[in-house]
PDB file of C-alpha atoms and ligand atoms in Angstrom:
ATOM      1  CA  MET A  81      62.909 101.284  61.087  1.00  0.00           C
ATOM      2  CA  GLU A  82      63.384  98.678  58.352  1.00  0.00           C
ATOM      3  CA  GLY A  83      64.609  95.899  60.681  1.00  0.00           C
ATOM      4  CA  VAL A  84      61.875  96.444  63.249  1.00  0.00           C
ATOM      5  CA  TRP A  85      59.146  96.605  60.619  1.00  0.00           C
ATOM      6  CA  CYS A  86      60.393  93.410  58.917  1.00  0.00           C
ATOM      7  CA  GLY A  87      60.194  91.700  62.329  1.00  0.00           C
ATOM      8  CA  MET A  88      56.649  92.949  62.796  1.00  0.00           C
ATOM      9  CA  GLU A  89      55.693  91.761  59.312  1.00  0.00           C
ATOM     10  CA  GLU A  90      57.054  88.334  60.240  1.00  0.00           C
ATOM     11  CA  CYS A  91      54.811  88.298  63.354  1.00  0.00           C
ATOM     12  CA  HIS A  92      51.899  89.147  61.070  1.00  0.00           C
ATOM     13  CA  ARG A  93      52.868  86.431  58.547  1.00  0.00           C
ATOM     14  CA  LEU A  94      53.102  83.833  61.336  1.00  0.00           C
ATOM     15  CA  GLY A  95      49.652  84.830  62.626  1.00  0.00           C
ATOM     16  CA  LEU A  96      51.058  86.127  65.925  1.00  0.00           C
ATOM     17  CA  ALA A  97      49.555  89.565  65.231  1.00  0.00           C
ATOM     18  CA  ARG A  98      46.318  90.132  63.326  1.00  0.00           C
ATOM     19  CA  SER A  99      47.257  93.729  62.487  1.00  0.00           C
ATOM     20  CA  ILE A 100      50.443  95.739  62.880  1.00  0.00           C
ATOM     21  CA  GLY A 101      50.770  99.499  63.239  1.00  0.00           C
ATOM     22  CA  VAL A 102      52.878 102.379  64.491  1.00  0.00           C
ATOM     23  CA  SER A 103      52.642 105.288  66.885  1.00  0.00           C
ATOM     24  CA  ASN A 104      53.899 108.868  66.897  1.00  0.00           C
ATOM     25  CA  PHE A 105      54.897 108.695  63.221  1.00  0.00           C
ATOM     26  CA  SER A 106      55.181 112.039  61.417  1.00  0.00           C
ATOM     27  CA  ALA A 107      54.073 112.319  57.782  1.00  0.00           C
ATOM     28  CA  ALA A 108      57.735 111.963  56.713  1.00  0.00           C
ATOM     29  CA  LYS A 109      58.273 108.805  58.798  1.00  0.00           C
ATOM     30  CA  MET A 110      55.020 107.386  57.420  1.00  0.00           C
ATOM     31  CA  SER A 111      56.267 107.943  53.843  1.00  0.00           C
ATOM     32  CA  ARG A 112      59.576 106.226  54.664  1.00  0.00           C
ATOM     33  CA  LEU A 113      57.773 103.252  56.172  1.00  0.00           C
ATOM     34  CA  LEU A 114      55.263 102.930  53.339  1.00  0.00           C
ATOM     35  CA  ALA A 115      58.136 102.908  50.827  1.00  0.00           C
ATOM     36  CA  LEU A 116      59.712  99.821  52.431  1.00  0.00           C
ATOM     37  CA  ALA A 117      56.701  97.972  53.905  1.00  0.00           C
ATOM     38  CA  ALA A 118      55.348  94.804  52.303  1.00  0.00           C
ATOM     39  CA  VAL A 119      52.485  94.926  54.833  1.00  0.00           C
ATOM     40  CA  PRO A 120      51.410  98.560  55.337  1.00  0.00           C
ATOM     41  CA  PRO A 121      50.645  99.676  58.905  1.00  0.00           C
ATOM     42  CA  ALA A 122      46.971  99.361  59.822  1.00  0.00           C
ATOM     43  CA  VAL A 123      47.101 102.352  62.139  1.00  0.00           C
ATOM     44  CA  ASN A 124      49.202 105.294  63.297  1.00  0.00           C
ATOM     45  CA  GLN A 125      48.339 106.323  66.874  1.00  0.00           C
ATOM     46  CA  VAL A 126      49.270 109.984  67.407  1.00  0.00           C
ATOM     47  CA  GLU A 127      48.485 112.828  69.756  1.00  0.00           C
ATOM     48  CA  MET A 128      45.404 114.492  68.317  1.00  0.00           C
ATOM     49  CA  ASN A 129      42.759 116.775  69.765  1.00  0.00           C
ATOM     50  CA  VAL A 130      41.237 120.185  69.063  1.00  0.00           C
ATOM     51  CA  GLY A 131      44.521 121.734  70.238  1.00  0.00           C
ATOM     52  CA  TRP A 132      46.744 119.633  67.921  1.00  0.00           C
ATOM     53  CA  ARG A 133      44.897 118.742  64.758  1.00  0.00           C
ATOM     54  CA  GLN A 134      47.607 116.729  62.963  1.00  0.00           C
ATOM     55  CA  GLU A 135      46.493 117.816  59.494  1.00  0.00           C
ATOM     56  CA  LYS A 136      49.719 116.717  57.764  1.00  0.00           C
ATOM     57  CA  VAL A 137      49.758 113.255  59.357  1.00  0.00           C
ATOM     58  CA  ARG A 138      46.074 112.731  58.616  1.00  0.00           C
ATOM     59  CA  GLU A 139      46.601 113.592  54.971  1.00  0.00           C
ATOM     60  CA  ALA A 140      49.602 111.228  54.678  1.00  0.00           C
ATOM     61  CA  CYS A 141      47.710 108.383  56.365  1.00  0.00           C
ATOM     62  CA  GLY A 142      44.425 109.020  54.560  1.00  0.00           C
ATOM     63  CA  GLU A 143      46.053 108.759  51.119  1.00  0.00           C
ATOM     64  CA  ARG A 144      47.275 105.234  51.937  1.00  0.00           C
ATOM     65  CA  GLY A 145      44.308 103.948  53.943  1.00  0.00           C
ATOM     66  CA  VAL A 146      46.145 103.994  57.298  1.00  0.00           C
ATOM     67  CA  VAL A 147      43.717 104.583  60.183  1.00  0.00           C
ATOM     68  CA  VAL A 148      44.597 107.484  62.473  1.00  0.00           C
ATOM     69  CA  ALA A 149      43.953 106.812  66.166  1.00  0.00           C
ATOM     70  CA  ALA A 150      43.958 109.888  68.390  1.00  0.00           C
ATOM     71  CA  TYR A 151      45.603 109.575  71.787  1.00  0.00           C
ATOM     72  CA  SER A 152      45.172 112.218  74.483  1.00  0.00           C
ATOM     73  CA  PRO A 153      41.851 113.278  72.914  1.00  0.00           C
ATOM     74  CA  LEU A 154      41.175 115.434  75.987  1.00  0.00           C
ATOM     75  CA  GLY A 155      44.711 116.825  76.022  1.00  0.00           C
ATOM     76  CA  ALA A 156      45.822 114.407  78.779  1.00  0.00           C
ATOM     77  CA  HIS A 157      44.973 117.078  81.307  1.00  0.00           C
ATOM     78  CA  GLY A 158      46.232 116.055  84.724  1.00  0.00           C
ATOM     79  CA  ALA A 159      49.169 114.085  83.286  1.00  0.00           C
ATOM     80  CA  HIS A 160      52.593 115.545  84.073  1.00  0.00           C
ATOM     81  CA  TRP A 161      53.220 116.198  80.368  1.00  0.00           C
ATOM     82  CA  GLY A 162      49.608 116.977  79.423  1.00  0.00           C
ATOM     83  CA  SER A 163      47.895 120.290  78.789  1.00  0.00           C
ATOM     84  CA  ASP A 164      44.719 122.156  79.704  1.00  0.00           C
ATOM     85  CA  ALA A 165      44.319 123.386  76.142  1.00  0.00           C
ATOM     86  CA  VAL A 166      41.286 121.133  75.585  1.00  0.00           C
ATOM     87  CA  MET A 167      39.521 120.950  78.955  1.00  0.00           C
ATOM     88  CA  ASN A 168      40.100 124.639  79.770  1.00  0.00           C
ATOM     89  CA  SER A 169      39.402 125.927  76.276  1.00  0.00           C
ATOM     90  CA  GLY A 170      37.097 128.958  76.293  1.00  0.00           C
ATOM     91  CA  VAL A 171      35.928 128.025  72.785  1.00  0.00           C
ATOM     92  CA  LEU A 172      34.957 124.490  73.838  1.00  0.00           C
ATOM     93  CA  HIS A 173      33.324 125.894  76.966  1.00  0.00           C
ATOM     94  CA  ASP A 174      31.124 128.168  74.817  1.00  0.00           C
ATOM     95  CA  VAL A 175      30.250 125.431  72.302  1.00  0.00           C
ATOM     96  CA  ALA A 176      29.426 123.010  75.139  1.00  0.00           C
ATOM     97  CA  ALA A 177      27.176 125.586  76.821  1.00  0.00           C
ATOM     98  CA  THR A 178      25.175 126.279  73.644  1.00  0.00           C
ATOM     99  CA  ARG A 179      24.829 122.559  72.786  1.00  0.00           C
ATOM    100  CA  GLY A 180      23.992 121.405  76.323  1.00  0.00           C
ATOM    101  CA  LYS A 181      26.993 119.031  76.310  1.00  0.00           C
ATOM    102  CA  THR A 182      30.183 118.782  78.342  1.00  0.00           C
ATOM    103  CA  ILE A 183      33.554 120.069  77.115  1.00  0.00           C
ATOM    104  CA  ALA A 184      34.806 116.467  76.891  1.00  0.00           C
ATOM    105  CA  GLN A 185      31.822 115.477  74.736  1.00  0.00           C
ATOM    106  CA  VAL A 186      32.430 118.374  72.348  1.00  0.00           C
ATOM    107  CA  ALA A 187      36.138 117.465  72.103  1.00  0.00           C
ATOM    108  CA  LEU A 188      35.355 113.790  71.395  1.00  0.00           C
ATOM    109  CA  ARG A 189      32.515 114.544  68.978  1.00  0.00           C
ATOM    110  CA  TRP A 190      34.891 116.788  66.997  1.00  0.00           C
ATOM    111  CA  LEU A 191      37.349 113.880  66.667  1.00  0.00           C
ATOM    112  CA  TYR A 192      34.584 111.506  65.607  1.00  0.00           C
ATOM    113  CA  GLU A 193      33.482 113.957  62.906  1.00  0.00           C
ATOM    114  CA  GLN A 194      37.076 114.120  61.620  1.00  0.00           C
ATOM    115  CA  GLY A 195      36.783 110.408  60.784  1.00  0.00           C
ATOM    116  CA  VAL A 196      39.487 109.237  63.183  1.00  0.00           C
ATOM    117  CA  CYS A 197      39.166 106.800  66.053  1.00  0.00           C
ATOM    118  CA  PHE A 198      40.276 107.856  69.519  1.00  0.00           C
ATOM    119  CA  VAL A 199      41.422 106.394  72.827  1.00  0.00           C
ATOM    120  CA  ALA A 200      39.945 108.378  75.716  1.00  0.00           C
ATOM    121  CA  ARG A 201      41.057 107.335  79.183  1.00  0.00           C
ATOM    122  CA  SER A 202      38.927 107.538  82.311  1.00  0.00           C
ATOM    123  CA  PHE A 203      38.829 105.564  85.543  1.00  0.00           C
ATOM    124  CA  ASN A 204      35.447 107.067  86.403  1.00  0.00           C
ATOM    125  CA  GLU A 205      32.291 105.184  85.384  1.00  0.00           C
ATOM    126  CA  GLY A 206      30.172 108.316  84.965  1.00  0.00           C
ATOM    127  CA  ARG A 207      32.793 109.970  82.742  1.00  0.00           C
ATOM    128  CA  MET A 208      33.198 106.766  80.697  1.00  0.00           C
ATOM    129  CA  LYS A 209      29.443 106.808  79.997  1.00  0.00           C
ATOM    130  CA  GLN A 210      29.551 110.530  79.212  1.00  0.00           C
ATOM    131  CA  ASN A 211      32.411 109.958  76.754  1.00  0.00           C
ATOM    132  CA  MET A 212      30.396 107.285  74.933  1.00  0.00           C
ATOM    133  CA  ASP A 213      27.346 109.519  74.635  1.00  0.00           C
ATOM    134  CA  ILE A 214      28.380 111.468  71.551  1.00  0.00           C
ATOM    135  CA  PHE A 215      26.719 109.645  68.679  1.00  0.00           C
ATOM    136  CA  ASP A 216      23.192 111.083  68.481  1.00  0.00           C
ATOM    137  CA  TRP A 217      23.980 114.752  67.866  1.00  0.00           C
ATOM    138  CA  GLU A 218      26.379 116.772  65.702  1.00  0.00           C
ATOM    139  CA  LEU A 219      28.378 119.953  65.741  1.00  0.00           C
ATOM    140  CA  SER A 220      26.967 122.862  63.731  1.00  0.00           C
ATOM    141  CA  ASP A 221      28.993 124.692  61.067  1.00  0.00           C
ATOM    142  CA  GLN A 222      29.362 127.556  63.507  1.00  0.00           C
ATOM    143  CA  ASP A 223      30.668 125.213  66.229  1.00  0.00           C
ATOM    144  CA  LYS A 224      33.214 123.803  63.762  1.00  0.00           C
ATOM    145  CA  ALA A 225      34.338 127.283  62.688  1.00  0.00           C
ATOM    146  CA  MET A 226      34.874 128.259  66.320  1.00  0.00           C
ATOM    147  CA  ILE A 227      36.836 125.057  67.049  1.00  0.00           C
ATOM    148  CA  ALA A 228      39.016 125.712  63.966  1.00  0.00           C
ATOM    149  CA  GLY A 229      40.333 128.782  65.800  1.00  0.00           C
ATOM    150  CA  VAL A 230      41.654 126.888  68.843  1.00  0.00           C
ATOM    151  CA  PRO A 231      45.422 127.607  69.099  1.00  0.00           C
ATOM    152  CA  GLN A 232      47.679 124.706  68.104  1.00  0.00           C
ATOM    153  CA  ARG A 233      50.402 123.272  70.326  1.00  0.00           C
ATOM    154  CA  ARG A 234      51.798 119.739  70.726  1.00  0.00           C
ATOM    155  CA  ALA A 235      51.574 118.625  74.388  1.00  0.00           C
ATOM    156  CA  CYS A 236      53.674 115.440  74.119  1.00  0.00           C
ATOM    157  CA  ARG A 237      56.915 117.015  72.865  1.00  0.00           C
ATOM    158  CA  GLY A 238      59.243 114.088  73.619  1.00  0.00           C
ATOM    159  CA  ASP A 239      62.229 116.135  74.852  1.00  0.00           C
ATOM    160  CA  TYR A 240      63.551 112.936  76.486  1.00  0.00           C
ATOM    161  CA  PHE A 241      64.123 111.385  73.030  1.00  0.00           C
ATOM    162  CA  VAL A 242      66.441 114.213  71.997  1.00  0.00           C
ATOM    163  CA  SER A 243      70.190 113.857  72.594  1.00  0.00           C
ATOM    164  CA  PRO A 244      73.356 115.096  70.879  1.00  0.00           C
ATOM    165  CA  ASP A 245      74.499 111.424  70.823  1.00  0.00           C
ATOM    166  CA  GLY A 246      71.238 109.925  69.521  1.00  0.00           C
ATOM    167  CA  PRO A 247      69.493 109.806  66.152  1.00  0.00           C
ATOM    168  CA  TYR A 248      67.354 112.859  67.039  1.00  0.00           C
ATOM    169  CA  LYS A 249      69.486 115.882  67.858  1.00  0.00           C
ATOM    170  CA  SER A 250      66.578 118.327  68.148  1.00  0.00           C
ATOM    171  CA  LEU A 251      62.800 118.320  68.476  1.00  0.00           C
ATOM    172  CA  HIS A 252      62.707 119.444  64.853  1.00  0.00           C
ATOM    173  CA  ASP A 253      64.539 116.194  63.871  1.00  0.00           C
ATOM    174  CA  LEU A 254      62.320 114.055  66.085  1.00  0.00           C
ATOM    175  CA  TRP A 255      59.048 115.321  64.601  1.00  0.00           C
ATOM    176  CA  ASP A 256      60.384 116.089  61.114  1.00  0.00           C
ATOM    177  CA  GLY A 257      59.429 119.712  61.559  1.00  0.00           C
ATOM    178  CA  GLU A 258      55.887 119.004  62.807  1.00  0.00           C
ATOM    179  CA  ILE A 259      56.289 120.955  66.054  1.00  0.00           C
TER     180      ILE A 259
HETATM  181  N1  NAP B 117      51.006 106.135  71.823  1.00  0.00           N
HETATM  182  C1  NAP B 117      51.405 107.040  72.688  1.00  0.00           C
HETATM  183  O1  NAP B 117      52.546 107.557  72.640  1.00  0.00           O
HETATM  184  C2  NAP B 117      50.456 107.492  73.758  1.00  0.00           C
HETATM  185  C3  NAP B 117      50.776 108.607  74.560  1.00  0.00           C
HETATM  186  C4  NAP B 117      49.828 109.014  75.518  1.00  0.00           C
HETATM  187  C5  NAP B 117      48.636 108.317  75.681  1.00  0.00           C
HETATM  188  N2  NAP B 117      48.380 107.229  74.894  1.00  0.00           N
HETATM  189  C6  NAP B 117      47.102 106.469  75.031  1.00  0.00           C
HETATM  190  O2  NAP B 117      45.995 107.351  74.956  1.00  0.00           O
HETATM  191  C7  NAP B 117      45.068 107.055  76.013  1.00  0.00           C
HETATM  192  C8  NAP B 117      44.341 108.327  76.396  1.00  0.00           C
HETATM  193  O3  NAP B 117      45.187 109.462  76.436  1.00  0.00           O
HETATM  194  P1  NAP B 117      45.647 110.185  77.786  1.00  0.00           P
HETATM  195  O4  NAP B 117      45.469 109.301  78.939  1.00  0.00           O
HETATM  196  O5  NAP B 117      46.993 110.723  77.524  1.00  0.00           O
HETATM  197  O6  NAP B 117      44.691 111.439  77.906  1.00  0.00           O
HETATM  198  P2  NAP B 117      43.132 111.799  77.745  1.00  0.00           P
HETATM  199  O7  NAP B 117      42.293 110.615  77.428  1.00  0.00           O
HETATM  200  O8  NAP B 117      43.120 112.987  76.809  1.00  0.00           O
HETATM  201  O9  NAP B 117      42.822 112.383  79.196  1.00  0.00           O
HETATM  202  C9  NAP B 117      42.716 111.556  80.317  1.00  0.00           C
HETATM  203  C10 NAP B 117      42.305 112.449  81.497  1.00  0.00           C
HETATM  204  O10 NAP B 117      41.017 113.006  81.230  1.00  0.00           O
HETATM  205  C11 NAP B 117      40.145 112.732  82.328  1.00  0.00           C
HETATM  206  N3  NAP B 117      38.802 112.559  81.743  1.00  0.00           N
HETATM  207  C12 NAP B 117      38.346 111.537  80.980  1.00  0.00           C
HETATM  208  N4  NAP B 117      37.066 111.756  80.607  1.00  0.00           N
HETATM  209  C13 NAP B 117      36.700 112.952  81.143  1.00  0.00           C
HETATM  210  C14 NAP B 117      35.507 113.717  81.137  1.00  0.00           C
HETATM  211  N5  NAP B 117      34.411 113.310  80.482  1.00  0.00           N
HETATM  212  N6  NAP B 117      35.476 114.898  81.813  1.00  0.00           N
HETATM  213  C15 NAP B 117      36.579 115.332  82.494  1.00  0.00           C
HETATM  214  N7  NAP B 117      37.749 114.662  82.538  1.00  0.00           N
HETATM  215  C16 NAP B 117      37.812 113.472  81.874  1.00  0.00           C
HETATM  216  C17 NAP B 117      40.695 111.516  83.002  1.00  0.00           C
HETATM  217  O11 NAP B 117      40.410 111.556  84.380  1.00  0.00           O
HETATM  218  P3  NAP B 117      39.434 110.440  85.101  1.00  0.00           P
HETATM  219  O12 NAP B 117      40.095 109.111  84.946  1.00  0.00           O
HETATM  220  O13 NAP B 117      39.403 110.921  86.513  1.00  0.00           O
HETATM  221  O14 NAP B 117      38.101 110.516  84.413  1.00  0.00           O
HETATM  222  C18 NAP B 117      42.207 111.705  82.790  1.00  0.00           C
HETATM  223  O15 NAP B 117      42.755 112.548  83.798  1.00  0.00           O
HETATM  224  C19 NAP B 117      45.923 106.456  77.130  1.00  0.00           C
HETATM  225  O16 NAP B 117      45.192 105.558  77.907  1.00  0.00           O
HETATM  226  C20 NAP B 117      47.030 105.726  76.337  1.00  0.00           C
HETATM  227  O17 NAP B 117      46.651 104.415  76.039  1.00  0.00           O
HETATM  228  C21 NAP B 117      49.251 106.814  73.930  1.00  0.00           C
END
């Protein structure tokens, strides 16, 4: 971590990169990095959605002013490693029906209200517009209480990074227990 981050800091110093950041860092990895970094990361992009709230990572980043960017905000449904936990959520279905919004809009609005930024992917123009149309309404306290009950499960588990011969011998090692 130290060697790579020093190289990234050098890119920043030389003006080759305006900002430098990390992805998939647990709270523990973020603490390790912040202890050695001369230039702190601007952002940590992690899986985050109603089905994986990342409370520990958000706390660790928030304390040090590191922006959290949520990837797979819709649960990456359709991807081979993704999940239907967001787009097939009964809770989100009910909230969407009462608010007159789509499930995707409820999922994205929830992220926006958590104060994180997110990267939603769509190749469909209508869905891109729908995903942008979340800024002139808000979730009620009751909506938020319902969403707080959505079961939690990481979709991107990263089994392919685990090996008896590598630095991460188990998923527990890889995510520092955040699984
Ligand atoms: N740093 C990392 O390790 C990492 C890992 C994964 C992803 N990412 C980043 O995160 C971005 C987004 O995450 P993701 O692609 O994993 O998943 P996502 O944005 O949660 O889900 C994308 C899927 O949702 C569909 N979709 C989008 N808007 C919709 C809507 N309004 N209603 C219904 N379906 C909708 C898309 O289909 P259509 O195209 O047909 O609309 C696509 O199948 C990626 O582009 C990537 O840059 C980063």
